Coordinates of C-alpha atoms and ligand atoms in Angstrom, one line a residue:
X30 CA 0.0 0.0 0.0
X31 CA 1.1 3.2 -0.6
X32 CA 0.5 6.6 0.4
X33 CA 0.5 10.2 -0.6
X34 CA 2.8 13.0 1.4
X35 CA -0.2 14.4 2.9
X36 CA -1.6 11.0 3.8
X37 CA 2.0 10.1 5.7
X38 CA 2.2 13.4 6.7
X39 CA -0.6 13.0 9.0
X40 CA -0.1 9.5 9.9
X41 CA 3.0 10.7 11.6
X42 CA 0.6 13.6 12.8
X43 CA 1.2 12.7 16.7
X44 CA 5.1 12.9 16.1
X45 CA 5.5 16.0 14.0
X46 CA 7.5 17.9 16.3
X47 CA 9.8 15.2 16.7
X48 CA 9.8 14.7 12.8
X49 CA 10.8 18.3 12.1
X50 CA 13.8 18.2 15.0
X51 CA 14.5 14.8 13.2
X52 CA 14.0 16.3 9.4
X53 CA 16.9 19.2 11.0
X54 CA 19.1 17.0 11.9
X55 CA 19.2 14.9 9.0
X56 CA 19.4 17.8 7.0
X57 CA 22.7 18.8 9.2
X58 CA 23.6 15.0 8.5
X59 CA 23.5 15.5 4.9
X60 CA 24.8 19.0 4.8
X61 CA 27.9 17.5 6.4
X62 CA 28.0 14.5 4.3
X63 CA 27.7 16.9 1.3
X64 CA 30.4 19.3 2.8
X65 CA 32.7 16.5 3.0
X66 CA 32.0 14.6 -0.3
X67 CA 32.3 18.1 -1.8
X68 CA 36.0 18.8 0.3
X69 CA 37.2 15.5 -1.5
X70 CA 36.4 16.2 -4.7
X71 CA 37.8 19.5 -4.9
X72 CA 40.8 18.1 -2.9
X73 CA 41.0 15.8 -5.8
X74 CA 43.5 18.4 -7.4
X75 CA 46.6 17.4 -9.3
X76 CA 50.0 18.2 -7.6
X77 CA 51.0 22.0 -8.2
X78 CA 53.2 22.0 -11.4
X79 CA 51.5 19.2 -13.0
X80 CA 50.8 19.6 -16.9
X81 CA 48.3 19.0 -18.9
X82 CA 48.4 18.6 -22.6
X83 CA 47.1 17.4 -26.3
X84 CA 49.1 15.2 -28.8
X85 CA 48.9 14.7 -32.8
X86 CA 51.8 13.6 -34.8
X87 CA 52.6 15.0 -38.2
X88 CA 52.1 12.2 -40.6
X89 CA 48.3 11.7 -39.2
X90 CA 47.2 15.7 -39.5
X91 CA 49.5 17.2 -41.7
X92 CA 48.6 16.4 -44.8
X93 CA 50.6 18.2 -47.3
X94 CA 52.2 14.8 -48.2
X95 CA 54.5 16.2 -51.5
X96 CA 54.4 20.1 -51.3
X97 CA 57.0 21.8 -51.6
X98 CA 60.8 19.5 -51.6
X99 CA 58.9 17.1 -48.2
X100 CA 60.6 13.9 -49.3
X101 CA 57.9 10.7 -49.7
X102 CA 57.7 8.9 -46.2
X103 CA 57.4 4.7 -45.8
X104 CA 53.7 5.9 -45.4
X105 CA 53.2 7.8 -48.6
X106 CA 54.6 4.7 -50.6
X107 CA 52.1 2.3 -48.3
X108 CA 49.1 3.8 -49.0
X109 CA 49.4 4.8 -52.2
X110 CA 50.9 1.3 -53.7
X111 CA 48.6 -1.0 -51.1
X112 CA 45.6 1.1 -50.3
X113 CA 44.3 -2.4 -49.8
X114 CA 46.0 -2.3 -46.0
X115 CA 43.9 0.6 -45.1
X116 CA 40.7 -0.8 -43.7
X117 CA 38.8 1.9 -45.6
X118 CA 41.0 2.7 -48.5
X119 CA 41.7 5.8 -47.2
X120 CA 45.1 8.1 -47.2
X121 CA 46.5 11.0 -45.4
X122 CA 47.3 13.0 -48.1
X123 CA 45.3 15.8 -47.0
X124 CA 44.1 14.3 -43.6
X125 CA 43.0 17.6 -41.3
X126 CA 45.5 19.7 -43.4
X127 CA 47.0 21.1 -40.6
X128 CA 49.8 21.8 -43.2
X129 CA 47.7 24.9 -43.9
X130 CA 45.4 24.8 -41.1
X131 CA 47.9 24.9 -38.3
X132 CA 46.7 28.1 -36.8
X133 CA 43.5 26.6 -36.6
X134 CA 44.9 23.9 -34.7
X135 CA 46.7 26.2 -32.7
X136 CA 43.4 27.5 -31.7
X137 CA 41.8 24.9 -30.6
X138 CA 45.0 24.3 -28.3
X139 CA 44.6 27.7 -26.7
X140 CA 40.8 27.7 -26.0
X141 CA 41.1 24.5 -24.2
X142 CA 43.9 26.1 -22.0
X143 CA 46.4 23.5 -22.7
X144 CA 49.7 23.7 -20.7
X145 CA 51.5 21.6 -23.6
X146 CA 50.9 20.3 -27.4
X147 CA 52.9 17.3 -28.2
X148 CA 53.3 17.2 -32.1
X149 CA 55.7 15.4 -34.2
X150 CA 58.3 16.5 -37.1
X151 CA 58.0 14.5 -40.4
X152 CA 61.6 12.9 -41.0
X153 CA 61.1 14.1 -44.8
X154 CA 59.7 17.2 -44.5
X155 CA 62.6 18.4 -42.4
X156 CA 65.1 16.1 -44.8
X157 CA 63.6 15.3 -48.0
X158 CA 66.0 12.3 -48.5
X159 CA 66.4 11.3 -45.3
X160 CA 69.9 12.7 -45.1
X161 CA 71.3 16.0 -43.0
X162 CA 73.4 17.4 -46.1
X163 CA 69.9 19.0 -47.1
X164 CA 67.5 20.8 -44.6
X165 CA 64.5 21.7 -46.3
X166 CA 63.7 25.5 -46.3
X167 CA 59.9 25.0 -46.2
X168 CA 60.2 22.6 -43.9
X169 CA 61.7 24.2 -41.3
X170 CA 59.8 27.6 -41.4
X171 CA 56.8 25.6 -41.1
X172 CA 57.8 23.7 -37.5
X173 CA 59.6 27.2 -36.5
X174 CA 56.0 28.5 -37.2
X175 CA 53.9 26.0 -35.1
X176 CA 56.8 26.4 -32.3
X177 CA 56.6 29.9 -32.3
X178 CA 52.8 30.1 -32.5
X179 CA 52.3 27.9 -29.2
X180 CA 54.7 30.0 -27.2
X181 CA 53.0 33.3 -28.4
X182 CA 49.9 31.5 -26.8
X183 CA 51.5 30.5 -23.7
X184 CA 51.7 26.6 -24.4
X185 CA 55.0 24.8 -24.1
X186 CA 55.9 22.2 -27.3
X187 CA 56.6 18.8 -27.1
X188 CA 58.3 17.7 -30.1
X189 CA 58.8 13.9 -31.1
X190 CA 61.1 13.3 -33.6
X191 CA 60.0 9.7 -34.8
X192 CA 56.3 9.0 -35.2
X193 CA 56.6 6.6 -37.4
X194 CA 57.1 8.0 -41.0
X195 CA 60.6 7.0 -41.9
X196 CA 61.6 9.0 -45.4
X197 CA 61.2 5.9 -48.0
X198 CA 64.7 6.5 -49.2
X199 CA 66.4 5.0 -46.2
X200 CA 63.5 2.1 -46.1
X201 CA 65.1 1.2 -49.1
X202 CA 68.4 1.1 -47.3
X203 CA 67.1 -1.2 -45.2
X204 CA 65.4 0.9 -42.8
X205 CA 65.2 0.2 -38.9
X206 CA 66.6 -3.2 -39.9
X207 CA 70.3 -1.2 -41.2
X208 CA 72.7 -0.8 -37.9
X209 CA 73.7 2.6 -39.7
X210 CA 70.2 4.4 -39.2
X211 CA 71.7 4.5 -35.6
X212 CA 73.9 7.3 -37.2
X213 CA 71.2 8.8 -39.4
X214 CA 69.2 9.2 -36.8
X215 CA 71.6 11.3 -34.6
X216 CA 72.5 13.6 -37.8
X217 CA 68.4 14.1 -38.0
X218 CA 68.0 14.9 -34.3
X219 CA 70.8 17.0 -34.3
X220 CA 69.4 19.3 -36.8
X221 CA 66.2 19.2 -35.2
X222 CA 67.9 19.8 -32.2
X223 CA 70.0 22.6 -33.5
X224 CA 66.8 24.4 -35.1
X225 CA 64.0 24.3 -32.1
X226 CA 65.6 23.3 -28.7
X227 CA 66.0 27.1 -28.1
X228 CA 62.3 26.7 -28.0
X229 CA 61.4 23.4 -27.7
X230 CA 62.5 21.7 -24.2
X231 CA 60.8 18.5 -23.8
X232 CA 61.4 15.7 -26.4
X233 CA 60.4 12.4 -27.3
X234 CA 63.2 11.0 -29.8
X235 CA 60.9 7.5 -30.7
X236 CA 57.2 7.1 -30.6
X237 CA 56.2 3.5 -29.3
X238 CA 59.3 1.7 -30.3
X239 CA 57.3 -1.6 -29.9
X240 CA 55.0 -0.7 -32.9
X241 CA 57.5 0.7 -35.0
X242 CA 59.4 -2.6 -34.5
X243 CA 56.7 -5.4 -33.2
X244 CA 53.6 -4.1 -35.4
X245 CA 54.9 -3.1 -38.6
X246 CA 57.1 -5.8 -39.2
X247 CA 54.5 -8.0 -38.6
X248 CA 52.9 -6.0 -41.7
X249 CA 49.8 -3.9 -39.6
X250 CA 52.0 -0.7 -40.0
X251 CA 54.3 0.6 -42.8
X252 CA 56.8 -0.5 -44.3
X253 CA 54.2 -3.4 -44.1
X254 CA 56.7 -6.0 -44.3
X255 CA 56.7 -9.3 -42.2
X256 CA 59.7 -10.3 -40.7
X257 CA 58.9 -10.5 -37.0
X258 CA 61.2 -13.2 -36.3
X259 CA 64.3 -11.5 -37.1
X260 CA 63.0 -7.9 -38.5
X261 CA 61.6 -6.5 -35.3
X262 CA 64.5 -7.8 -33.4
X263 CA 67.3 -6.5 -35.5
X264 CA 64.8 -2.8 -35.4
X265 CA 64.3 -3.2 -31.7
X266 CA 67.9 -2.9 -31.0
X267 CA 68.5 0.1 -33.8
X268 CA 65.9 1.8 -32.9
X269 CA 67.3 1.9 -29.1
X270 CA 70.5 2.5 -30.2
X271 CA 68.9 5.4 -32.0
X272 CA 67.2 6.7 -29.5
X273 CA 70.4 6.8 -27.0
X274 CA 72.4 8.5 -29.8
X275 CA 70.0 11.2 -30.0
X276 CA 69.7 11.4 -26.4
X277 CA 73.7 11.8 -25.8
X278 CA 74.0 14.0 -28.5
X279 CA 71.3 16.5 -27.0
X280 CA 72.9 15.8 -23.8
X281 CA 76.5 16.5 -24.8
X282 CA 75.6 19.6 -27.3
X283 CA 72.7 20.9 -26.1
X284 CA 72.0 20.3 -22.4
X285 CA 74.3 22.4 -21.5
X286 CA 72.9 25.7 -23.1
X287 CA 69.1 25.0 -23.2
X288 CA 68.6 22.4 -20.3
X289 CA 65.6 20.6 -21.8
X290 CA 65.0 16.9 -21.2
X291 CA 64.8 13.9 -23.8
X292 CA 62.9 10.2 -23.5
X293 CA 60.9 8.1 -25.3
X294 CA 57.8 7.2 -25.6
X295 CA 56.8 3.4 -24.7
X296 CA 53.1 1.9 -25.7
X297 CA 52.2 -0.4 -22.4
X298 CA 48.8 -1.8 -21.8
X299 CA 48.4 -3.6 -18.5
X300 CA 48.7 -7.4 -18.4
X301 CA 47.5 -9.2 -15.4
X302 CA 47.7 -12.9 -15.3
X303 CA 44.7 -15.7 -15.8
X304 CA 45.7 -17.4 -12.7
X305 CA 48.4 -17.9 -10.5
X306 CA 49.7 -20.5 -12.7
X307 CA 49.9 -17.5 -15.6
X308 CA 52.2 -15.1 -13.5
X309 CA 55.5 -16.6 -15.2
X310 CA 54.1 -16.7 -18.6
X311 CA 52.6 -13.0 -17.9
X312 CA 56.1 -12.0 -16.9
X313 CA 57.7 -12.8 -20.0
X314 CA 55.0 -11.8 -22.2
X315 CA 55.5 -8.3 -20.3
X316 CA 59.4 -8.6 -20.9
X317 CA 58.7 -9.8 -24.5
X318 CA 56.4 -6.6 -25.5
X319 CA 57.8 -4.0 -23.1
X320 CA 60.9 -4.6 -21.4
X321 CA 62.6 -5.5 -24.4
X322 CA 62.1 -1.7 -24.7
X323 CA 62.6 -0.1 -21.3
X324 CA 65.2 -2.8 -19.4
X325 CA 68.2 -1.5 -21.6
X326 CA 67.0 1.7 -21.1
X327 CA 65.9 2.5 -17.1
X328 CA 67.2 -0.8 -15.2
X329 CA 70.1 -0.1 -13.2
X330 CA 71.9 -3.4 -14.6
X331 CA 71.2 -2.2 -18.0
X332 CA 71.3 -4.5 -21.7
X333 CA 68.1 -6.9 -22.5
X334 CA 65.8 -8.2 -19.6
X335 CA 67.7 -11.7 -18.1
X336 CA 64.3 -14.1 -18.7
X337 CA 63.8 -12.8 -22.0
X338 CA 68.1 -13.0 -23.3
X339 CA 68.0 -16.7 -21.8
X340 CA 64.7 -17.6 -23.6
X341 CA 65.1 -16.3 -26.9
X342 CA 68.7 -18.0 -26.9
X343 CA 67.4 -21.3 -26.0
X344 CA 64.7 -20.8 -28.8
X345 CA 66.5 -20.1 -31.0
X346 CA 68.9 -22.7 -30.3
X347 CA 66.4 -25.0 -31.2
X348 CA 65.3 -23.8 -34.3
X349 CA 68.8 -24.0 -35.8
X350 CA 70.0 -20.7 -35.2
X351 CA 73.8 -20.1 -34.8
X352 CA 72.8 -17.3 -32.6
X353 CA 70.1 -15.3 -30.7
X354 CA 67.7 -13.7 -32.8
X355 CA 67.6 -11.0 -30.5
X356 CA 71.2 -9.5 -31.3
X357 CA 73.5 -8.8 -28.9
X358 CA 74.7 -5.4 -27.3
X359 CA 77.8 -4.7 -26.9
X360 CA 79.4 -3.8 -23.6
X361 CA 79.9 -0.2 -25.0
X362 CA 76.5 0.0 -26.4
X363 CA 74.9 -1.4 -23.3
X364 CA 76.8 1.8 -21.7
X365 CA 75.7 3.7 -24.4
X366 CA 71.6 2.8 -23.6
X367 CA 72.0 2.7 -19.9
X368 CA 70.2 5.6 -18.1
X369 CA 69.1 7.3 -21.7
X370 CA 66.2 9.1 -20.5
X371 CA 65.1 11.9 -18.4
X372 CA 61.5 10.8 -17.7
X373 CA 59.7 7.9 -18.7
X374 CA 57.2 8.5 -21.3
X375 CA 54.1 6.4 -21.3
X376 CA 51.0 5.6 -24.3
X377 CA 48.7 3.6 -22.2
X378 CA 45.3 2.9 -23.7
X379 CA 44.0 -0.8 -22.1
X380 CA 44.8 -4.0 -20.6
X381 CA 45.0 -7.5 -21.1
X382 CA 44.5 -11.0 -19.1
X383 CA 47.3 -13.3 -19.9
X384 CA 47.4 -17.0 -19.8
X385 CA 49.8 -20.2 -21.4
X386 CA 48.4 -20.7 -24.8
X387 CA 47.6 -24.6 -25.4
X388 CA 49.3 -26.9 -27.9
X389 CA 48.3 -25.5 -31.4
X390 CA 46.0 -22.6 -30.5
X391 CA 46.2 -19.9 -33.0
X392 CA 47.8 -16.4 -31.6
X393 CA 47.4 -13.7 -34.2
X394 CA 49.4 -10.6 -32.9
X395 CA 47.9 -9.0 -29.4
X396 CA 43.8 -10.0 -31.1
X397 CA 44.9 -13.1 -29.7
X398 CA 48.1 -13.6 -28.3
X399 CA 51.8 -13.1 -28.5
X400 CA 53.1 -16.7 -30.6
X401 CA 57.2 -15.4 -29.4
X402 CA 56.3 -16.7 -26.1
X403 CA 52.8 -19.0 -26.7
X404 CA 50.9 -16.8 -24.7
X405 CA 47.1 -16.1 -25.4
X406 CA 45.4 -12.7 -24.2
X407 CA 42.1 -12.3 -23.4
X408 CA 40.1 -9.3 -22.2
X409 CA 37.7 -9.5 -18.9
X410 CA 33.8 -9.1 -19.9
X411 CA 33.1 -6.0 -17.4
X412 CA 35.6 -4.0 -19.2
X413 CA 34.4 -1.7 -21.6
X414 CA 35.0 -1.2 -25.5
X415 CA 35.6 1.2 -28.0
X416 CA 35.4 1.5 -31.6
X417 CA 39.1 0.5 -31.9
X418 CA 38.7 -3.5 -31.5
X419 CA 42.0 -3.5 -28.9
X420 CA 40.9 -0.7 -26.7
X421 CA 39.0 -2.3 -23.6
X422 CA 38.7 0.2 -20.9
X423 CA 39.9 -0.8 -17.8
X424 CA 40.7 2.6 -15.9
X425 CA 42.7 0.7 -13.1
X426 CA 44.9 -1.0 -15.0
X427 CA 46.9 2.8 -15.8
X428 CA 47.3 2.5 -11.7
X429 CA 48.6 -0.9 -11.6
X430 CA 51.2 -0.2 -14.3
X431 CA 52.2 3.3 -12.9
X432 CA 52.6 1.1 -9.7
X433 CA 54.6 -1.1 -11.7
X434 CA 56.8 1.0 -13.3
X435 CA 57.6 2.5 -10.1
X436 CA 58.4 -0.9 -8.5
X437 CA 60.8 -1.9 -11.8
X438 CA 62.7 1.4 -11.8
X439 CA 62.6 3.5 -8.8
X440 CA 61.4 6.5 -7.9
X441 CA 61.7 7.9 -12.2
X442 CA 59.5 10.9 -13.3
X443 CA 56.7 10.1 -15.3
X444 CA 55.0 12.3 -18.4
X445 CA 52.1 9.9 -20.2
X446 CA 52.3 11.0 -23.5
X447 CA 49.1 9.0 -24.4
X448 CA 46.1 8.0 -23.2
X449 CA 42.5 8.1 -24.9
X450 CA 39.1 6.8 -26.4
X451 CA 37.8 5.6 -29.4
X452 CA 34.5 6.1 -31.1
X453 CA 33.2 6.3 -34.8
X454 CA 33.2 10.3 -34.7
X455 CA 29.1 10.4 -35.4
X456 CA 28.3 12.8 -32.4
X457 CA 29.9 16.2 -30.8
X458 CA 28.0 14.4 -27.3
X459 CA 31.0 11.7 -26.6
X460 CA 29.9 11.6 -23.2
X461 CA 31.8 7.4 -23.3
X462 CA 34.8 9.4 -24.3
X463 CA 34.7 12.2 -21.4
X464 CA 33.9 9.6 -18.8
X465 CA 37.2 7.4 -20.1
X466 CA 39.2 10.7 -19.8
X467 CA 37.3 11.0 -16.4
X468 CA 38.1 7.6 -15.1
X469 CA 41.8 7.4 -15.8
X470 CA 42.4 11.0 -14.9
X471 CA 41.4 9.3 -11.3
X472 CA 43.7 6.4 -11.0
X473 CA 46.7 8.7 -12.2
X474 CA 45.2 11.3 -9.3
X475 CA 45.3 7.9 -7.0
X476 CA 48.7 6.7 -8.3
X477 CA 50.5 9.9 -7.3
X478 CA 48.6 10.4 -4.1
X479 CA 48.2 7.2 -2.9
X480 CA 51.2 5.1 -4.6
X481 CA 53.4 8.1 -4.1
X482 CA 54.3 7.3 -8.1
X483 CA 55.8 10.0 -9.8
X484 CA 53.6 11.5 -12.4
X485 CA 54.0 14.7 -13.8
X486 CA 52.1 15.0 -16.6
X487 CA 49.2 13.9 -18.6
X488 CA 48.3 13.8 -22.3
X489 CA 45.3 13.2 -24.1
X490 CA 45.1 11.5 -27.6
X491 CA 44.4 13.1 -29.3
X492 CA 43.8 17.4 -30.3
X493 CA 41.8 16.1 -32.9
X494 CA 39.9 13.4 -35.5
X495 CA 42.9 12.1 -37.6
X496 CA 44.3 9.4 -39.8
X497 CA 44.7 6.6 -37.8
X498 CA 46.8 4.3 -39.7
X499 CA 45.5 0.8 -41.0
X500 CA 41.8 1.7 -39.2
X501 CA 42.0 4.8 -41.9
X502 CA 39.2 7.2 -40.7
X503 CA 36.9 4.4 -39.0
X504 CA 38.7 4.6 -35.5
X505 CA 38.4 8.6 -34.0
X506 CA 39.8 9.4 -31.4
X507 CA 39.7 13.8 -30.7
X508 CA 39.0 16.1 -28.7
X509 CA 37.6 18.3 -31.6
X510 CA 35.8 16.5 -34.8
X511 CA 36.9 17.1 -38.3
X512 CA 34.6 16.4 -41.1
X513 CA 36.9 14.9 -43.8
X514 CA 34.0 15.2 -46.4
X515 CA 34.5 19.0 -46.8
X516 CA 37.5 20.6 -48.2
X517 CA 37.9 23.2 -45.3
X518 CA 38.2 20.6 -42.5
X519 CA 35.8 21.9 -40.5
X520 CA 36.7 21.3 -36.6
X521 CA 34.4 21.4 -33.9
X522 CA 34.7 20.9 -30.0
X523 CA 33.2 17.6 -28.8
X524 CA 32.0 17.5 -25.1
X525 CA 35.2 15.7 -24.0
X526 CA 37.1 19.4 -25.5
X527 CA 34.7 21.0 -22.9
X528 CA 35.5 18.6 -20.2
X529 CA 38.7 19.0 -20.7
X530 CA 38.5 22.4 -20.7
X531 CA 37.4 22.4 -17.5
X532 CA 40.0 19.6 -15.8
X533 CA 42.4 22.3 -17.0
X534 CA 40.6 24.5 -14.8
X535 CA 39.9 22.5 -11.7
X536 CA 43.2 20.6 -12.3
X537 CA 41.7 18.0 -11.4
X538 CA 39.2 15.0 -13.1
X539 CA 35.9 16.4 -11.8
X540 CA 36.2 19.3 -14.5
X541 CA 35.2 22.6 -13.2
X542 CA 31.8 23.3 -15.5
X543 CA 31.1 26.7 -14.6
X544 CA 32.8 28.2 -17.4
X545 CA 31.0 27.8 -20.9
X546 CA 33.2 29.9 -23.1
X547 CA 35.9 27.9 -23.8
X548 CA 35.4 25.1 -26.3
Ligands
NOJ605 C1 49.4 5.3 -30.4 C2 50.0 6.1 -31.5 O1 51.1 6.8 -31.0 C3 49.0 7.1 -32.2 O2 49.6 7.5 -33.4 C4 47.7 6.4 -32.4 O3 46.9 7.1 -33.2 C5 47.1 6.1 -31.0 N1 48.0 5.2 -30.3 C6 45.8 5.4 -31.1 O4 45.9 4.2 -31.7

């Protein structure tokens, strides 16, 4: 039975007065409870001198892809000779023709109140063959121009120097797979060096080694070849090797004058194990995919991870081998890597549940496992999903691997350079994509605060809609929309801009809303 207010009202008739102390003094009670709920949240502030930021990287906005002397990039040749790799055909040729519209872009960075834009130089549109005997004019007044713009708004740069479009002419030479692109690679940073790091102070010399290496010699990314079993290897240790050149040549020539810092940028998802019989098999699927990357780099003992060395030399012992396929370092080189960083960069979209593969079960790259080391990866059913088929949202695992990361290599300074959310781009209302950035904004808040991990900065993926590689334009991912069907590239904000626009504000993840202005 139920009854009206009135009705209840008087049935508590006799008891009124004690009803309205009682109705007071819950009232007070929820006052309180709100006063303290409402303390937390706005205590739920990033440290003072954290940063927030944007990233794009040049090959996916730019556009542009032959004006002027820009040399053709692995990419060009990809799409244009197997547009059949692109799951919908599509190029970047003009992609959001930020080439032209960069002051647009620029914008858009400014009325969201970012504290930094991490973009990327095109290899060829700085050197049109690759080499450093010819700097490209255009080239550099464009980057000097995006540089210069952002600090006129009040935004630091971020510059990486490697986001994956290699200048085709040293692909021919062999590419990441050529020990001498160690050396190339220097001669390009130090140009870039020698041109922006009296502006530019943060920079990332390799964007996800792992899927320059892992993914696109397994033929998802260009140069589209498939070599995995001695390809990536021989590129995982070059494009190390470059990275620490780069970083010692900023170190020894530039350091001094500009004092900016230098890392890389790894791509880590979280992997947790099945069950406790998984935990060894997790380990060296973690040592396979990522500490192949950061061990050389940020352990104190330095060269390859010990499990992983042993492992790959019995395997490939076994299959007839005279040697490793993971190549050696030298002692000098393992010098050389050792302590090459000045902050750990981090892309960290999702996790994984790991588990021993059984006898014959087929493991197709990360959709279903890692074949190196027989392990199979599965995803958990509560977690959520986006439009790209690998992104399952699981907001604690960021925590457990900023923990992690912590635990492996000390007390290190860490800037995530990516984190972010998928959809197909239909509406401006992304409301799944403001509550991702919402609920891994609080597990970074609760790994500095509560883990004591060293985080000092945070950055969204990405400014804007762009070309992202083999999904083509299926897979969206920004801040702002681009419609691709009109010539002028049209950007608007999505809610997630305005949400983010207002963490910004609040510097914190419950975004401070007051404000409707800004995007
Ligand atoms: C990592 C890459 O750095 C970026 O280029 C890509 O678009 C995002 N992840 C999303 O896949």
């Amino acid at each position: 039975m139920s009854l009206r207010i009135s009705e209840s009202l008087d049935v508590i008739g006799p008891y009124r007065n004690n009803f309205s102390v009682g109705r007071k003094m819950c009232l007070l009670a929820v006052v309180g409870v709100l006063a303290v709920v409402c303390e937390r949240v706005a205590s739920q502030r990033f440290p003072p001198g954290f940063q927030f930021g944007a990233a794009t990287s040049a090959y996916q906005i730019e556009g542009g892809w032959n004006v002027s002397d820009k040399g053709e990039s692995i990419w060009d040749r990809m799409v244009h000779s197997r547009p059949d790799l692109i799951y919908d055909h599509s190029n970047a040729d003009v992609a959001c023709d930020s080439y032209h519209l960069w002051e647009e872009d620029l914008r858009l960075v400014q009325e969201m109140g970012l504290d930094f834009y991490r973009f990327s130089i095109s290899w060829p549109r700085l050197l049109p063959n690759g080499f450093s005997n010819k700097v490209s004019e255009d080239g550099r007044r464009y980057y000097s121009a995006v540089i210069d713009g952002l600090r006129a708004r009040g935004v630091a740069p971020v510059l990486t120097l490697y986001h994956w479009d290699l200048p085709q002419r040293l692909q021919d030479l062999g590419g990441w797979t050529n020990p001498l692109i160690v050396e190339w690679f220097a001669d390009y940073a130090r140009v870039a060096f020698s041109l922006f790091a009296d502006r530019v102070h943060t920079w990332i010399t390799i964007n996800e080694p792992g899927s320059v290496c892992d993914v696109a010699y397994r033929g998802f990314l260009a140069p589209g070849l498939r070599d995995h079993e001695v390809g990536a290897l021989l590129c995982t240790k070059h494009v190390l090797l470059a990275h620490a050149r780069a970083y010692r040549v900023y170190q020894e020539e530039f350091k001094p004058k500009y004092h900016g810092e230098v890392s890389i940028a790894y791509q880590e998802c979280w992997f947790e194990p099945k069950t406790d019989q998984d935990l060894e098999i997790t380990l060296l699927t973690r040592e396979y995919l990522f500490g192949r990357y950061s061990h050389p780099i940020f352990s104190a003992a330095g060269g390859w991870p010990p499990a992983l060395e042993r492992y790959m030399a019995d395997k490939s012992k076994k299959e007839g081998y005279p040697r490793s396929r993971l190549p050696a370092f030298t002692p000098d080189e393992i010098q050389l890597l050792k302590g090459s960083f000045d902050f750990y960069g981090l892309n960290h979209y999702t996790s994984r549940v790991v588990r021993g593969a059984a006898p014959g079960e087929p493991l197709a790259f990360i959709s279903q496992g890692v074949e190196e080391v027989r392990a199979a990866l599965e995803t958990r059913p509560r977690w959520g999903t986006a439009t790209s088929s690998w992104l399952k949202v699981n907001p604690e695992g960021l925590r457990h691997l900023l923990k992690l990361i912590k635990q492996q290599y000390g007390d290190v300074k860490i800037l995530i350079t990516e984190n972010g959310y998928s959809d197909t781009g239909d509406q401006l209302e992304d409301r799944d994509r403001v509550n991702y950035y919402k609920d891994y904004l609080e597990q970074v808040l609760l790994a500095i605060t509560e883990d004591a991990v060293r985080v000092v900065g945070y950055t969204a993926w990405s400014l804007l809609d762009n070309f992202e590689w083999a999904a083509g334009y299926t897979s969206r991912f920004g801040l702002y929309s681009v419609d691709f069907s009109s010539p002028r590239r049209p950007r608007a904000a999505r809610a997630s801009a305005r949400y983010y626009a207002g963490v910004l504000r609040a510097r914190g993840p419950h975004a401070d809303t007051t404000r409707n202005t800004t995007a």
